[in-house]
Amino acid sequence: MPIFEYHCNTCKKEFERLVFAGEEGKIICPDCQSKDVTKKMSAVSFMGAGLSKCATGSPKGFS
Ligand SMILES: [Zn+2]
C-alpha cells in the first residue's frame, strides 16, 4: 500500500495518507484543508518497489 507522509506548509501538521494513482494532486491537509502540502518519502513503503533511492545517511527526524 502506498502510504505517504505529508507535511502541511500552512499549519505545519504532519499526516499520512493512502494515495492511489491520480490522487496525488488532491491531497489536502485534514486540519486546515490547505493544498499547500509537501509529500515526504516513506522508506517503508518503497522497499522492493524498484525505486532505488538509497538512504545514504538521510536524517531521521521523524519518530
Ligand atoms: Zn494544515
PDB file of N, CA and C and ligand atoms in Angstrom:
ATOM      1  N   MET A   1       0.837  -1.204   0.000  1.00  0.00           N
ATOM      2  CA  MET A   1       0.000   0.000   0.000  1.00  0.00           C
ATOM      3  C   MET A   1       0.867   1.248   0.000  1.00  0.00           C
ATOM      4  N   PRO A   2       0.610   2.156  -0.897  1.00  0.00           N
ATOM      5  CA  PRO A   2       1.413   3.393  -0.942  1.00  0.00           C
ATOM      6  C   PRO A   2       0.962   4.394   0.111  1.00  0.00           C
ATOM      7  N   ILE A   3       1.573   4.309   1.253  1.00  0.00           N
ATOM      8  CA  ILE A   3       1.259   5.289   2.295  1.00  0.00           C
ATOM      9  C   ILE A   3       2.338   6.361   2.284  1.00  0.00           C
ATOM     10  N   PHE A   4       1.899   7.584   2.104  1.00  0.00           N
ATOM     11  CA  PHE A   4       2.847   8.686   2.060  1.00  0.00           C
ATOM     12  C   PHE A   4       2.681   9.578   3.278  1.00  0.00           C
ATOM     13  N   GLU A   5       3.770  10.168   3.648  1.00  0.00           N
ATOM     14  CA  GLU A   5       3.727  11.156   4.720  1.00  0.00           C
ATOM     15  C   GLU A   5       3.684  12.540   4.089  1.00  0.00           C
ATOM     16  N   TYR A   6       2.862  13.365   4.644  1.00  0.00           N
ATOM     17  CA  TYR A   6       2.742  14.729   4.141  1.00  0.00           C
ATOM     18  C   TYR A   6       2.991  15.718   5.258  1.00  0.00           C
ATOM     19  N   HIS A   7       3.452  16.857   4.840  1.00  0.00           N
ATOM     20  CA  HIS A   7       3.672  17.944   5.779  1.00  0.00           C
ATOM     21  C   HIS A   7       2.917  19.159   5.268  1.00  0.00           C
ATOM     22  N   CYS A   8       2.044  19.689   6.101  1.00  0.00           N
ATOM     23  CA  CYS A   8       1.278  20.863   5.702  1.00  0.00           C
ATOM     24  C   CYS A   8       2.113  22.105   5.920  1.00  0.00           C
ATOM     25  N   ASN A   9       2.258  22.904   4.865  1.00  0.00           N
ATOM     26  CA  ASN A   9       3.060  24.116   4.974  1.00  0.00           C
ATOM     27  C   ASN A   9       2.291  25.265   5.608  1.00  0.00           C
ATOM     28  N   THR A  10       1.010  25.078   5.768  1.00  0.00           N
ATOM     29  CA  THR A  10       0.191  26.141   6.330  1.00  0.00           C
ATOM     30  C   THR A  10       0.106  26.041   7.855  1.00  0.00           C
ATOM     31  N   CYS A  11      -0.240  24.872   8.350  1.00  0.00           N
ATOM     32  CA  CYS A  11      -0.390  24.726   9.799  1.00  0.00           C
ATOM     33  C   CYS A  11       0.693  23.836  10.398  1.00  0.00           C
ATOM     34  N   LYS A  12       1.615  23.398   9.543  1.00  0.00           N
ATOM     35  CA  LYS A  12       2.767  22.605   9.981  1.00  0.00           C
ATOM     36  C   LYS A  12       2.400  21.219  10.497  1.00  0.00           C
ATOM     37  N   LYS A  13       1.214  20.795  10.215  1.00  0.00           N
ATOM     38  CA  LYS A  13       0.815  19.464  10.664  1.00  0.00           C
ATOM     39  C   LYS A  13       1.426  18.401   9.758  1.00  0.00           C
ATOM     40  N   GLU A  14       1.746  17.268  10.350  1.00  0.00           N
ATOM     41  CA  GLU A  14       2.203  16.139   9.561  1.00  0.00           C
ATOM     42  C   GLU A  14       1.149  15.044   9.618  1.00  0.00           C
ATOM     43  N   PHE A  15       0.902  14.443   8.482  1.00  0.00           N
ATOM     44  CA  PHE A  15      -0.130  13.409   8.447  1.00  0.00           C
ATOM     45  C   PHE A  15       0.226  12.383   7.392  1.00  0.00           C
ATOM     46  N   GLU A  16      -0.454  11.267   7.458  1.00  0.00           N
ATOM     47  CA  GLU A  16      -0.219  10.198   6.497  1.00  0.00           C
ATOM     48  C   GLU A  16      -1.482   9.971   5.688  1.00  0.00           C
ATOM     49  N   ARG A  17      -1.268   9.648   4.424  1.00  0.00           N
ATOM     50  CA  ARG A  17      -2.409   9.385   3.570  1.00  0.00           C
ATOM     51  C   ARG A  17      -2.127   8.186   2.686  1.00  0.00           C
ATOM     52  N   LEU A  18      -3.124   7.399   2.488  1.00  0.00           N
ATOM     53  CA  LEU A  18      -3.058   6.383   1.448  1.00  0.00           C
ATOM     54  C   LEU A  18      -3.323   7.083   0.127  1.00  0.00           C
ATOM     55  N   VAL A  19      -2.404   6.953  -0.800  1.00  0.00           N
ATOM     56  CA  VAL A  19      -2.546   7.683  -2.055  1.00  0.00           C
ATOM     57  C   VAL A  19      -2.614   6.705  -3.219  1.00  0.00           C
ATOM     58  N   PHE A  20      -3.678   6.766  -3.944  1.00  0.00           N
ATOM     59  CA  PHE A  20      -3.830   5.918  -5.111  1.00  0.00           C
ATOM     60  C   PHE A  20      -3.487   6.706  -6.370  1.00  0.00           C
ATOM     61  N   ALA A  21      -3.322   5.995  -7.443  1.00  0.00           N
ATOM     62  CA  ALA A  21      -2.930   6.635  -8.695  1.00  0.00           C
ATOM     63  C   ALA A  21      -3.922   7.738  -9.068  1.00  0.00           C
ATOM     64  N   GLY A  22      -3.386   8.901  -9.395  1.00  0.00           N
ATOM     65  CA  GLY A  22      -4.223  10.007  -9.815  1.00  0.00           C
ATOM     66  C   GLY A  22      -4.702  10.881  -8.681  1.00  0.00           C
ATOM     67  N   GLU A  23      -4.385  10.467  -7.458  1.00  0.00           N
ATOM     68  CA  GLU A  23      -4.884  11.244  -6.322  1.00  0.00           C
ATOM     69  C   GLU A  23      -3.851  12.205  -5.753  1.00  0.00           C
ATOM     70  N   GLU A  24      -2.667  12.147  -6.296  1.00  0.00           N
ATOM     71  CA  GLU A  24      -1.596  12.909  -5.667  1.00  0.00           C
ATOM     72  C   GLU A  24      -1.857  14.409  -5.637  1.00  0.00           C
ATOM     73  N   GLY A  25      -2.550  14.895  -6.642  1.00  0.00           N
ATOM     74  CA  GLY A  25      -2.791  16.335  -6.683  1.00  0.00           C
ATOM     75  C   GLY A  25      -3.968  16.770  -5.843  1.00  0.00           C
ATOM     76  N   LYS A  26      -4.633  15.800  -5.220  1.00  0.00           N
ATOM     77  CA  LYS A  26      -5.842  16.144  -4.469  1.00  0.00           C
ATOM     78  C   LYS A  26      -5.640  16.104  -2.972  1.00  0.00           C
ATOM     79  N   ILE A  27      -4.403  15.882  -2.583  1.00  0.00           N
ATOM     80  CA  ILE A  27      -4.153  15.760  -1.151  1.00  0.00           C
ATOM     81  C   ILE A  27      -4.274  17.118  -0.472  1.00  0.00           C
ATOM     82  N   ILE A  28      -5.093  17.159   0.535  1.00  0.00           N
ATOM     83  CA  ILE A  28      -5.224  18.384   1.319  1.00  0.00           C
ATOM     84  C   ILE A  28      -4.997  18.067   2.791  1.00  0.00           C
ATOM     85  N   CYS A  29      -4.672  19.098   3.523  1.00  0.00           N
ATOM     86  CA  CYS A  29      -4.439  18.927   4.950  1.00  0.00           C
ATOM     87  C   CYS A  29      -5.753  18.618   5.655  1.00  0.00           C
ATOM     88  N   PRO A  30      -5.773  17.594   6.498  1.00  0.00           N
ATOM     89  CA  PRO A  30      -7.001  17.243   7.209  1.00  0.00           C
ATOM     90  C   PRO A  30      -7.376  18.263   8.277  1.00  0.00           C
ATOM     91  N   ASP A  31      -6.431  19.088   8.630  1.00  0.00           N
ATOM     92  CA  ASP A  31      -6.692  20.069   9.681  1.00  0.00           C
ATOM     93  C   ASP A  31      -7.231  21.377   9.136  1.00  0.00           C
ATOM     94  N   CYS A  32      -6.526  21.905   8.133  1.00  0.00           N
ATOM     95  CA  CYS A  32      -6.887  23.238   7.659  1.00  0.00           C
ATOM     96  C   CYS A  32      -7.318  23.228   6.194  1.00  0.00           C
ATOM     97  N   GLN A  33      -7.378  22.028   5.602  1.00  0.00           N
ATOM     98  CA  GLN A  33      -7.824  21.879   4.216  1.00  0.00           C
ATOM     99  C   GLN A  33      -6.956  22.621   3.212  1.00  0.00           C
ATOM    100  N   SER A  34      -5.738  22.907   3.593  1.00  0.00           N
ATOM    101  CA  SER A  34      -4.839  23.570   2.665  1.00  0.00           C
ATOM    102  C   SER A  34      -4.290  22.578   1.646  1.00  0.00           C
ATOM    103  N   LYS A  35      -4.087  23.056   0.436  1.00  0.00           N
ATOM    104  CA  LYS A  35      -3.458  22.218  -0.582  1.00  0.00           C
ATOM    105  C   LYS A  35      -1.950  22.391  -0.582  1.00  0.00           C
ATOM    106  N   ASP A  36      -1.484  23.255   0.247  1.00  0.00           N
ATOM    107  CA  ASP A  36      -0.044  23.517   0.292  1.00  0.00           C
ATOM    108  C   ASP A  36       0.639  22.483   1.178  1.00  0.00           C
ATOM    109  N   VAL A  37       0.700  21.273   0.653  1.00  0.00           N
ATOM    110  CA  VAL A  37       1.309  20.194   1.406  1.00  0.00           C
ATOM    111  C   VAL A  37       2.503  19.631   0.644  1.00  0.00           C
ATOM    112  N   THR A  38       3.454  19.139   1.391  1.00  0.00           N
ATOM    113  CA  THR A  38       4.657  18.569   0.805  1.00  0.00           C
ATOM    114  C   THR A  38       4.697  17.073   1.091  1.00  0.00           C
ATOM    115  N   LYS A  39       4.901  16.312   0.052  1.00  0.00           N
ATOM    116  CA  LYS A  39       4.980  14.872   0.243  1.00  0.00           C
ATOM    117  C   LYS A  39       6.365  14.487   0.731  1.00  0.00           C
ATOM    118  N   LYS A  40       6.384  13.614   1.691  1.00  0.00           N
ATOM    119  CA  LYS A  40       7.656  13.118   2.189  1.00  0.00           C
ATOM    120  C   LYS A  40       7.754  11.637   1.824  1.00  0.00           C
ATOM    121  N   MET A  41       8.976  11.208   1.636  1.00  0.00           N
ATOM    122  CA  MET A  41       9.162   9.811   1.269  1.00  0.00           C
ATOM    123  C   MET A  41       9.032   8.906   2.487  1.00  0.00           C
ATOM    124  N   SER A  42       8.272   7.877   2.319  1.00  0.00           N
ATOM    125  CA  SER A  42       8.172   6.881   3.368  1.00  0.00           C
ATOM    126  C   SER A  42       9.012   5.675   2.963  1.00  0.00           C
ATOM    127  N   ALA A  43      10.097   5.485   3.656  1.00  0.00           N
ATOM    128  CA  ALA A  43      11.064   4.462   3.260  1.00  0.00           C
ATOM    129  C   ALA A  43      10.448   3.074   3.275  1.00  0.00           C
ATOM    130  N   VAL A  44       9.582   2.839   4.212  1.00  0.00           N
ATOM    131  CA  VAL A  44       8.992   1.512   4.350  1.00  0.00           C
ATOM    132  C   VAL A  44       8.155   1.160   3.125  1.00  0.00           C
ATOM    133  N   SER A  45       7.423   2.134   2.630  1.00  0.00           N
ATOM    134  CA  SER A  45       6.525   1.878   1.512  1.00  0.00           C
ATOM    135  C   SER A  45       7.277   1.559   0.232  1.00  0.00           C
ATOM    136  N   PHE A  46       8.520   2.012   0.158  1.00  0.00           N
ATOM    137  CA  PHE A  46       9.244   1.859  -1.087  1.00  0.00           C
ATOM    138  C   PHE A  46      10.167   0.652  -1.112  1.00  0.00           C
ATOM    139  N   MET A  47      10.186  -0.083  -0.048  1.00  0.00           N
ATOM    140  CA  MET A  47      11.048  -1.252  -0.042  1.00  0.00           C
ATOM    141  C   MET A  47      10.560  -2.260  -1.065  1.00  0.00           C
ATOM    142  N   GLY A  48      11.415  -2.562  -2.007  1.00  0.00           N
ATOM    143  CA  GLY A  48      11.055  -3.535  -3.029  1.00  0.00           C
ATOM    144  C   GLY A  48      10.207  -2.955  -4.135  1.00  0.00           C
ATOM    145  N   ALA A  49      10.081  -1.652  -4.157  1.00  0.00           N
ATOM    146  CA  ALA A  49       9.257  -1.029  -5.174  1.00  0.00           C
ATOM    147  C   ALA A  49      10.067  -0.688  -6.427  1.00  0.00           C
ATOM    148  N   GLY A  50      11.323  -1.031  -6.420  1.00  0.00           N
ATOM    149  CA  GLY A  50      12.148  -0.766  -7.579  1.00  0.00           C
ATOM    150  C   GLY A  50      12.629   0.657  -7.652  1.00  0.00           C
ATOM    151  N   LEU A  51      12.359   1.389  -6.604  1.00  0.00           N
ATOM    152  CA  LEU A  51      12.815   2.769  -6.584  1.00  0.00           C
ATOM    153  C   LEU A  51      14.105   2.811  -5.784  1.00  0.00           C
ATOM    154  N   SER A  52      15.210   2.792  -6.471  1.00  0.00           N
ATOM    155  CA  SER A  52      16.488   2.653  -5.784  1.00  0.00           C
ATOM    156  C   SER A  52      17.002   3.991  -5.294  1.00  0.00           C
ATOM    157  N   LYS A  53      16.213   4.604  -4.453  1.00  0.00           N
ATOM    158  CA  LYS A  53      16.651   5.854  -3.849  1.00  0.00           C
ATOM    159  C   LYS A  53      17.246   5.529  -2.495  1.00  0.00           C
ATOM    160  N   CYS A  54      18.479   5.170  -2.516  1.00  0.00           N
ATOM    161  CA  CYS A  54      19.127   4.695  -1.302  1.00  0.00           C
ATOM    162  C   CYS A  54      19.255   5.820  -0.280  1.00  0.00           C
ATOM    163  N   ALA A  55      18.938   5.463   0.940  1.00  0.00           N
ATOM    164  CA  ALA A  55      19.069   6.431   2.013  1.00  0.00           C
ATOM    165  C   ALA A  55      20.487   6.425   2.515  1.00  0.00           C
ATOM    166  N   THR A  56      21.284   7.281   1.948  1.00  0.00           N
ATOM    167  CA  THR A  56      22.675   7.345   2.380  1.00  0.00           C
ATOM    168  C   THR A  56      22.814   8.417   3.441  1.00  0.00           C
ATOM    169  N   GLY A  57      22.615   7.981   4.644  1.00  0.00           N
ATOM    170  CA  GLY A  57      22.768   8.903   5.758  1.00  0.00           C
ATOM    171  C   GLY A  57      21.687   9.969   5.798  1.00  0.00           C
ATOM    172  N   SER A  58      20.488   9.624   5.359  1.00  0.00           N
ATOM    173  CA  SER A  58      19.412  10.603   5.427  1.00  0.00           C
ATOM    174  C   SER A  58      19.008  10.814   6.881  1.00  0.00           C
ATOM    175  N   PRO A  59      18.706  12.035   7.212  1.00  0.00           N
ATOM    176  CA  PRO A  59      18.342  12.327   8.601  1.00  0.00           C
ATOM    177  C   PRO A  59      17.002  11.712   8.977  1.00  0.00           C
ATOM    178  N   LYS A  60      16.941  11.204  10.160  1.00  0.00           N
ATOM    179  CA  LYS A  60      15.698  10.610  10.627  1.00  0.00           C
ATOM    180  C   LYS A  60      15.071  11.521  11.673  1.00  0.00           C
ATOM    181  N   GLY A  61      14.448  12.526  11.201  1.00  0.00           N
ATOM    182  CA  GLY A  61      13.843  13.463  12.135  1.00  0.00           C
ATOM    183  C   GLY A  61      12.431  13.067  12.512  1.00  0.00           C
ATOM    184  N   PHE A  62      11.954  11.996  11.912  1.00  0.00           N
ATOM    185  CA  PHE A  62      10.592  11.564  12.202  1.00  0.00           C
ATOM    186  C   PHE A  62      10.614  10.334  13.083  1.00  0.00           C
ATOM    187  N   SER A  63       9.863  10.368  14.141  1.00  0.00           N
ATOM    188  CA  SER A  63       9.857   9.207  15.016  1.00  0.00           C
ATOM    189  C   SER A  63       8.430   8.751  15.236  1.00  0.00           C
TER     190      SER A  63
HETATM  191 ZN    ZN B   1      -2.748  22.293   7.560  1.00  0.00          ZN
END
